[in-house]
Short mmCIF file of C-alpha atoms in Angstrom, two decimals:
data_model
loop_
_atom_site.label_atom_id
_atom_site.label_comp_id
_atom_site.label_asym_id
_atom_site.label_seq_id
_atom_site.Cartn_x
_atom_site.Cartn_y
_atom_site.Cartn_z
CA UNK Q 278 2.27 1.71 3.66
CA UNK Q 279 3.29 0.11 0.10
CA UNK Q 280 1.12 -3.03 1.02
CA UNK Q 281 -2.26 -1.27 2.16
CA UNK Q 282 -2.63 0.16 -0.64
CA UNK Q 283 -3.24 -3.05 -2.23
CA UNK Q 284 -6.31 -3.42 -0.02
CA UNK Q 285 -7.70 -0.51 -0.97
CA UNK Q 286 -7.05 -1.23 -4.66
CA UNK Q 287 -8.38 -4.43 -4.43
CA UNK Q 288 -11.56 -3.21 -3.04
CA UNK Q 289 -12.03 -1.47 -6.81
CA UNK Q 290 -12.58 -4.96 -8.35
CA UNK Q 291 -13.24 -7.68 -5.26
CA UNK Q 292 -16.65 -5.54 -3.46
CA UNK Q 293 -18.99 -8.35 -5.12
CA UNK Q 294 -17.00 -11.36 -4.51
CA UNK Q 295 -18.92 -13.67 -1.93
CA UNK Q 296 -17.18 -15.46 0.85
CA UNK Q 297 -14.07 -17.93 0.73
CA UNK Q 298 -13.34 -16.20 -2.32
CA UNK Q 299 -9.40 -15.33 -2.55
CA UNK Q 300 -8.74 -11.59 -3.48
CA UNK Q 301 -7.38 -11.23 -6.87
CA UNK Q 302 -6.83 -7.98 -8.78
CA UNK Q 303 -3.68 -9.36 -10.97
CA UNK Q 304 -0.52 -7.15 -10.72
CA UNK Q 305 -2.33 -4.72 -8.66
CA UNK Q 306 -2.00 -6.66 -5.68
CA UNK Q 307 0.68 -9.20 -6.29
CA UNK Q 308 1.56 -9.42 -2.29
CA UNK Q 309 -2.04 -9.58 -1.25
CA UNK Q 310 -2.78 -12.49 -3.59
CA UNK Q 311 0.28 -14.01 -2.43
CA UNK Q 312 -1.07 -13.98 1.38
CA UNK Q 313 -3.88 -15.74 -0.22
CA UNK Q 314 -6.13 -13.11 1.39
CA UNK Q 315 -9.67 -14.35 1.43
CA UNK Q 316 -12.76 -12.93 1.69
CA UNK Q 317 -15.58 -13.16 4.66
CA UNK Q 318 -18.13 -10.80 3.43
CA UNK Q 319 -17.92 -7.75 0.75
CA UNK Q 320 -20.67 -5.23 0.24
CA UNK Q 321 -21.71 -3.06 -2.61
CA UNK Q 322 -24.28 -0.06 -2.35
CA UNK Q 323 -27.73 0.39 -4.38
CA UNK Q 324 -27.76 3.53 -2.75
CA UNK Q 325 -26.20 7.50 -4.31
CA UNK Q 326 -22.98 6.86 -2.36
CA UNK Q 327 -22.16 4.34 -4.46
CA UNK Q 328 -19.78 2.92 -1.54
CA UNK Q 329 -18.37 -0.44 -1.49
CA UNK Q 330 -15.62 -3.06 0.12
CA UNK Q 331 -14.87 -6.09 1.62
CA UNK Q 332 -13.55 -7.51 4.98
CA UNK Q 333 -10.98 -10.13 4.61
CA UNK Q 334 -9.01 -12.39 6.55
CA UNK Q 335 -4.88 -12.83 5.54
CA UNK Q 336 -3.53 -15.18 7.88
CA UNK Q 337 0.02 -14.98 6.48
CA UNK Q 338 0.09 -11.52 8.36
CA UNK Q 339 -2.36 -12.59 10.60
CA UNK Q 340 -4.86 -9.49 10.03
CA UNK Q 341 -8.48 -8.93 9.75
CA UNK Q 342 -9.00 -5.89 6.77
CA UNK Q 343 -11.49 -3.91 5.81
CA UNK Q 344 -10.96 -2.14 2.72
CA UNK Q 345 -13.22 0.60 1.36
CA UNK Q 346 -13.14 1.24 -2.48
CA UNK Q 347 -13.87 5.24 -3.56
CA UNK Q 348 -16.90 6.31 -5.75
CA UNK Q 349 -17.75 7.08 -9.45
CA UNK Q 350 -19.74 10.40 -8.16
CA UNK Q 351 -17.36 11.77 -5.17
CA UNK Q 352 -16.76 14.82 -6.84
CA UNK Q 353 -20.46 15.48 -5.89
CA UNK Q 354 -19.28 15.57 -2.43
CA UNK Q 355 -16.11 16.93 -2.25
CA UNK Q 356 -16.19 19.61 -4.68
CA UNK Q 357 -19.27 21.24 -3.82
CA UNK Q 358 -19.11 24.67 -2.35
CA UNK Q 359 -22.24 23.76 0.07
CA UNK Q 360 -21.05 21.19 1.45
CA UNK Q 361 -23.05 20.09 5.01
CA UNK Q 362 -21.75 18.68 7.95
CA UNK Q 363 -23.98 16.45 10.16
CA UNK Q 364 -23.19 15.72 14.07
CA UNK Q 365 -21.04 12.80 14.96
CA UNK Q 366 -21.35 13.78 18.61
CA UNK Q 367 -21.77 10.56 19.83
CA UNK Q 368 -18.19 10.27 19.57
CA UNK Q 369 -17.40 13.73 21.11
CA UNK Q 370 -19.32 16.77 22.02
CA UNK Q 371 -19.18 19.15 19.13
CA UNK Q 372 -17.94 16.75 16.54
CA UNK Q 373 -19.08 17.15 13.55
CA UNK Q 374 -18.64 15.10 9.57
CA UNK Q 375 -19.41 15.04 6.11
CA UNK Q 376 -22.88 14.28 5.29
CA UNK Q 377 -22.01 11.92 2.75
CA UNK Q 378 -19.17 10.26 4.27
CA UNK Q 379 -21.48 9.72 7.29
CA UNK Q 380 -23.84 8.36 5.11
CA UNK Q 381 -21.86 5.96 3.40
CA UNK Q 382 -20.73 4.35 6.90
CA UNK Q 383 -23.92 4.26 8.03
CA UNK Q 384 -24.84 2.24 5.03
CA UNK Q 385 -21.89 -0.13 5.74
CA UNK Q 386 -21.38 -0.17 9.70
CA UNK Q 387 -24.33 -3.22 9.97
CA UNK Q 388 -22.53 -5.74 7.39
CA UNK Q 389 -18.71 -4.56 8.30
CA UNK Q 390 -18.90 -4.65 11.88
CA UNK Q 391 -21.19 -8.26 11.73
CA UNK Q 392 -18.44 -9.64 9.32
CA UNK Q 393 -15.49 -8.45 12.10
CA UNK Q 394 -16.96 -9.66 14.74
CA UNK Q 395 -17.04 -13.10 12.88
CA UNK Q 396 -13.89 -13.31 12.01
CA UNK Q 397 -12.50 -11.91 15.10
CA UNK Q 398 -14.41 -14.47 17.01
CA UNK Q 399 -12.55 -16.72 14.99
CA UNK Q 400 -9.35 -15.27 14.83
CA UNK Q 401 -9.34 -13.39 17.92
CA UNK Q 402 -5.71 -12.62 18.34
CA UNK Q 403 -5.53 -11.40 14.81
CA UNK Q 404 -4.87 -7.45 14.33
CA UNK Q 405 -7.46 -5.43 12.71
CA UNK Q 406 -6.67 -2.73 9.81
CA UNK Q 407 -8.94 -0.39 7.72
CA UNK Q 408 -7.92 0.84 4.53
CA UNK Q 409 -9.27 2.85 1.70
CA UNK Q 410 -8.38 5.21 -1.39
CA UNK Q 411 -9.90 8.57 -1.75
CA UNK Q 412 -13.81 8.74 -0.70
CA UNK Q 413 -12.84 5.16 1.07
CA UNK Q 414 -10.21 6.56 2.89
CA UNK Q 415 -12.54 9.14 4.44
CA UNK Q 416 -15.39 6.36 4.89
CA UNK Q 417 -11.93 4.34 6.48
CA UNK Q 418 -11.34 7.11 9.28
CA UNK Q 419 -14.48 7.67 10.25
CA UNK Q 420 -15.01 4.21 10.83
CA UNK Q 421 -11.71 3.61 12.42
CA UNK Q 422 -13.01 6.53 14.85
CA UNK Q 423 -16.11 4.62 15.97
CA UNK Q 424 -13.92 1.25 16.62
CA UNK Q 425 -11.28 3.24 18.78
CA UNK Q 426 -14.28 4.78 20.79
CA UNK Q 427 -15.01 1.13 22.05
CA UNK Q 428 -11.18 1.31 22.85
CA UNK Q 429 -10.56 -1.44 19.66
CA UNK Q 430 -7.10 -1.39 18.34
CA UNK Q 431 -7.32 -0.17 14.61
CA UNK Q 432 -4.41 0.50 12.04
CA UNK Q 433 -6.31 2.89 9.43
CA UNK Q 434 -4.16 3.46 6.27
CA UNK Q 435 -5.46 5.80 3.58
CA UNK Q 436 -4.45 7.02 0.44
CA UNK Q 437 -5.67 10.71 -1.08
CA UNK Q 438 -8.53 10.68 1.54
CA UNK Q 439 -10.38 13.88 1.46
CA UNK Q 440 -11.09 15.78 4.82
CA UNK Q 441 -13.52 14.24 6.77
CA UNK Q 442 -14.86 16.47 10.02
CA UNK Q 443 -14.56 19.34 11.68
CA UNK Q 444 -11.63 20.26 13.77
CA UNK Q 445 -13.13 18.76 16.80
CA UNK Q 446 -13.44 15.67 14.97
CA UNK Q 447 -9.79 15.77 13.51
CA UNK Q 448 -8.20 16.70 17.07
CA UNK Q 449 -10.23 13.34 18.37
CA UNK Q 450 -9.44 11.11 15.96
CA UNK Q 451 -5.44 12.34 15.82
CA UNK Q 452 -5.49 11.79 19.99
CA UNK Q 453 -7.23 8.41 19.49
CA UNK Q 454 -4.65 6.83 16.99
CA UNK Q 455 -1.96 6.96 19.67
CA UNK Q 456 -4.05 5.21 21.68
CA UNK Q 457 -5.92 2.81 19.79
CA UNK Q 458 -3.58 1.96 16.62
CA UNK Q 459 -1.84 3.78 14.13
CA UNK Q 460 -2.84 6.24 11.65
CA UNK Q 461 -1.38 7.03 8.30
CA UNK Q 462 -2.86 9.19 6.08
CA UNK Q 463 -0.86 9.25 2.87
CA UNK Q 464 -0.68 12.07 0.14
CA UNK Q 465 0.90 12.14 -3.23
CA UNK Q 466 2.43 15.19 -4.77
CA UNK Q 467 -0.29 17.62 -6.39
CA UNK Q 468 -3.50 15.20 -5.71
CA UNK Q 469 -6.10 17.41 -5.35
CA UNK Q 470 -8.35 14.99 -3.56
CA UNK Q 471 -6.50 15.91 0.16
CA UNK Q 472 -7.45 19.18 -0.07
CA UNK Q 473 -10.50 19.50 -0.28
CA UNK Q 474 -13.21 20.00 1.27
CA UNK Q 475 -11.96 23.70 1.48
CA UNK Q 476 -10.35 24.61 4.71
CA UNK Q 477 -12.30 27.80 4.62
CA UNK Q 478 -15.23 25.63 4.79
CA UNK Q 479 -14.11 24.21 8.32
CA UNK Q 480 -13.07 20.69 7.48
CA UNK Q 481 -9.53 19.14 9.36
CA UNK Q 482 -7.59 16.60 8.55
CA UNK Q 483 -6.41 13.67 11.18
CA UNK Q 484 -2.78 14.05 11.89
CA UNK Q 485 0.28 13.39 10.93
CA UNK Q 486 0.27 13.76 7.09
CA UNK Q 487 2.72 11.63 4.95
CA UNK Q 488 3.38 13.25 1.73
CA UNK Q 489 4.88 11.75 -1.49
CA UNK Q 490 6.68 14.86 -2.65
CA UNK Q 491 8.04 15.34 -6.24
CA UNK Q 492 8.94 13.82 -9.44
CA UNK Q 493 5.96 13.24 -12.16
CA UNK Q 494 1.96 12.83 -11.09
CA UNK Q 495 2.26 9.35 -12.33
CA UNK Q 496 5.27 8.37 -10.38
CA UNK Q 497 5.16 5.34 -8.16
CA UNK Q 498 8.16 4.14 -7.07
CA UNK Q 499 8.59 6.45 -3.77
CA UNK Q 500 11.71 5.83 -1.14
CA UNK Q 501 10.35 6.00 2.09
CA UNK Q 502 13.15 8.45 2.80
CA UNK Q 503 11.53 10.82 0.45
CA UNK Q 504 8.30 11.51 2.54
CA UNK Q 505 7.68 14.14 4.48
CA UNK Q 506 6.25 14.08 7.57
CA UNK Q 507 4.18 17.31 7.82
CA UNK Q 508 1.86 17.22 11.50
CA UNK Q 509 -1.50 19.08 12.61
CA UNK Q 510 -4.82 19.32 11.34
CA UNK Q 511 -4.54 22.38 8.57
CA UNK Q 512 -0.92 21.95 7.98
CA UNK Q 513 0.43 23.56 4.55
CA UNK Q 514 3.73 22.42 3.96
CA UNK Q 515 2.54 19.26 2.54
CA UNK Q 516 0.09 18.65 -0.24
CA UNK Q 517 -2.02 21.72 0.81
CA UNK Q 518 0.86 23.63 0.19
CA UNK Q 519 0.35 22.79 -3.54
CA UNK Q 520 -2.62 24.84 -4.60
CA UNK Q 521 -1.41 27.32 -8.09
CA UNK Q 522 1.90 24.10 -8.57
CA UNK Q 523 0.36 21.92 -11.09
CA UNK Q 524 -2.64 22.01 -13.93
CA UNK Q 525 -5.86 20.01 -12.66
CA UNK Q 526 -5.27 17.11 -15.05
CA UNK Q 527 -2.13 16.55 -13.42
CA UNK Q 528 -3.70 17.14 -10.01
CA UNK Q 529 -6.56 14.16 -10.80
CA UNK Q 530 -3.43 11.75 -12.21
CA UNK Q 531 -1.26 12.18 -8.95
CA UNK Q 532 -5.02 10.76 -7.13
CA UNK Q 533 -4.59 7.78 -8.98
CA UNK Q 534 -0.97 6.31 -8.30
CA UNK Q 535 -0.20 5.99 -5.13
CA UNK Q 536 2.75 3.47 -4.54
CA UNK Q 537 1.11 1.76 -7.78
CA UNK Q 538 -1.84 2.60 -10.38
CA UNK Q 539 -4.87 2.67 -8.32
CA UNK Q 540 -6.26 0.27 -10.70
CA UNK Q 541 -7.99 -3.36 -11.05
CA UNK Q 542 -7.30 -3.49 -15.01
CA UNK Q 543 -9.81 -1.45 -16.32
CA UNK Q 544 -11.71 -0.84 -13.48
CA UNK Q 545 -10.98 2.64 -11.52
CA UNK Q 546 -12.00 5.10 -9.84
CA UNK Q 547 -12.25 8.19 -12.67
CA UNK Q 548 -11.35 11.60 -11.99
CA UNK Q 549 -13.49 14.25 -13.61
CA UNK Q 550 -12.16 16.97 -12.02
CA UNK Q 551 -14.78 20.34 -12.57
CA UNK Q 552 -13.78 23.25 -14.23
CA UNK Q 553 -14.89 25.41 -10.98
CA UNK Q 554 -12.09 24.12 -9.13
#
């Protein structure tokens, strides 16, 4: 878990690099530099979702990654109290996603899935993993979901993802991960960013959670042993559970360090939280 979350750092600062270029966000992603982790296509949006990444190829650990970076204007999307859902039914009946999260992958599915079949074609026995922080991490499982339907092993790690579908959605994806790869959604202590969109508004979140629980918002050195494992799509025993805890500029740091700063120098992700929440 420590590693990914390199990726999806790196994605901050590497979504405009061009390909054969080596990753390289400085002491943000030590390890992934070290795996001399190179590029094969990265994308950047023109569009309102502002959405952005990279696939790369490390063949240290012999993995194909896509990484999805998060966006300037997600609060747009996730803290809006009218927030609509459009049909992802073409994965199962009755499924249904954010409209801007569905959005954003439909902006990137061409380029990604073009730039993984290239370098699975030449790396075919390499393992493929998706990763993204916050609005990436959503964009992340979603995508992982359409992979797995084509019965595609995927390892999908996100960090302070915010919930993506419906229920129906959330059930499928959960069943799929045991099938198709593994799925670790990651929390930190009073982030704010996992719970929403409201549960009262009908969105789920994949299962199992992992939780980082305690200490400061800032904190980044977690054991492993200090997780908790908290399973099913509306749990509230892990980071739901904090709502009333913490103030909400605590709530926006905890978003921001997971593992590590989620940081490329002075390029981040900001966190404007609104008063209304």
């Amino acid at each position: 878990m420590k590693f990914y979350v390199q990726h999806a750092t790196a994605a901050v600062c590497n979504s405009n690099d061009t390909a054969g270029q080596r990753i390289s966000c400085g002491r943000f992603c030590r390890d992934v530099e070290a795996d001399n982790a190179t590029i094969v296509e990265s994308f950047v949006s023109e569009s309102w979702t502002d959405i952005g990444g990279y696939v790369a190829v490390d063949d240290v650990r012999e993995e194909i990654v896509l990484s999805i970076r998060g966006s300037s204007n997600y609060w747009n999307w996730v803290a809006d109290f009218d927030i609509p859902f459009e049909s992802c039914s073409s994965l199962v009946e009755g499924c249904k996603v954010h409209r801007g999260f569905a959005s954003a992958w439909s902006e990137l599915s061409g380029p990604a899935t073009r730039a993984i079949q290239a370098a699975r074609s030449a790396q075919p026995n390499y393992s493929l993993v998706f990763a993204g922080h916050s609005l990436g991490g959503a964009v992340a499982s979603l995508a992982a979901a359409y992979f797995r339907q084509n019965e595609t092993s995927v390892d999908d790690y996100t960090y302070g993802s915010p919930r993506v579908g419906n229920h129906v959605f959330a059930n499928y994806a959960t069943k799929q991960s045991k099938a198709f790869g593994s799925q670790y959604r990651v929390t930190h202590n009073v982030d704010i960013v996992p719970r929403l969109p409201l549960l009262v508004l009908g969105f789920r979140h994949i299962s199992p959670e992992y939780w980082l629980k305690g200490g400061r918002p800032s904190q980044n050195d977690y054991p492993i042993s200090s997780m908790r494992v908290c399973d099913g799509i509306a749990n509230t025993r892990c980071n739901e559970g904090t709502w009333g805890t913490s103030s909400l500029e605590d709530a926006g740091i905890a978003h921001l360090h997971y593992f590590q700063p989620v940081s490329c120098g002075s390029s981040a992700v900001p966190v404007n939280v609104p008063d209304e929440l």
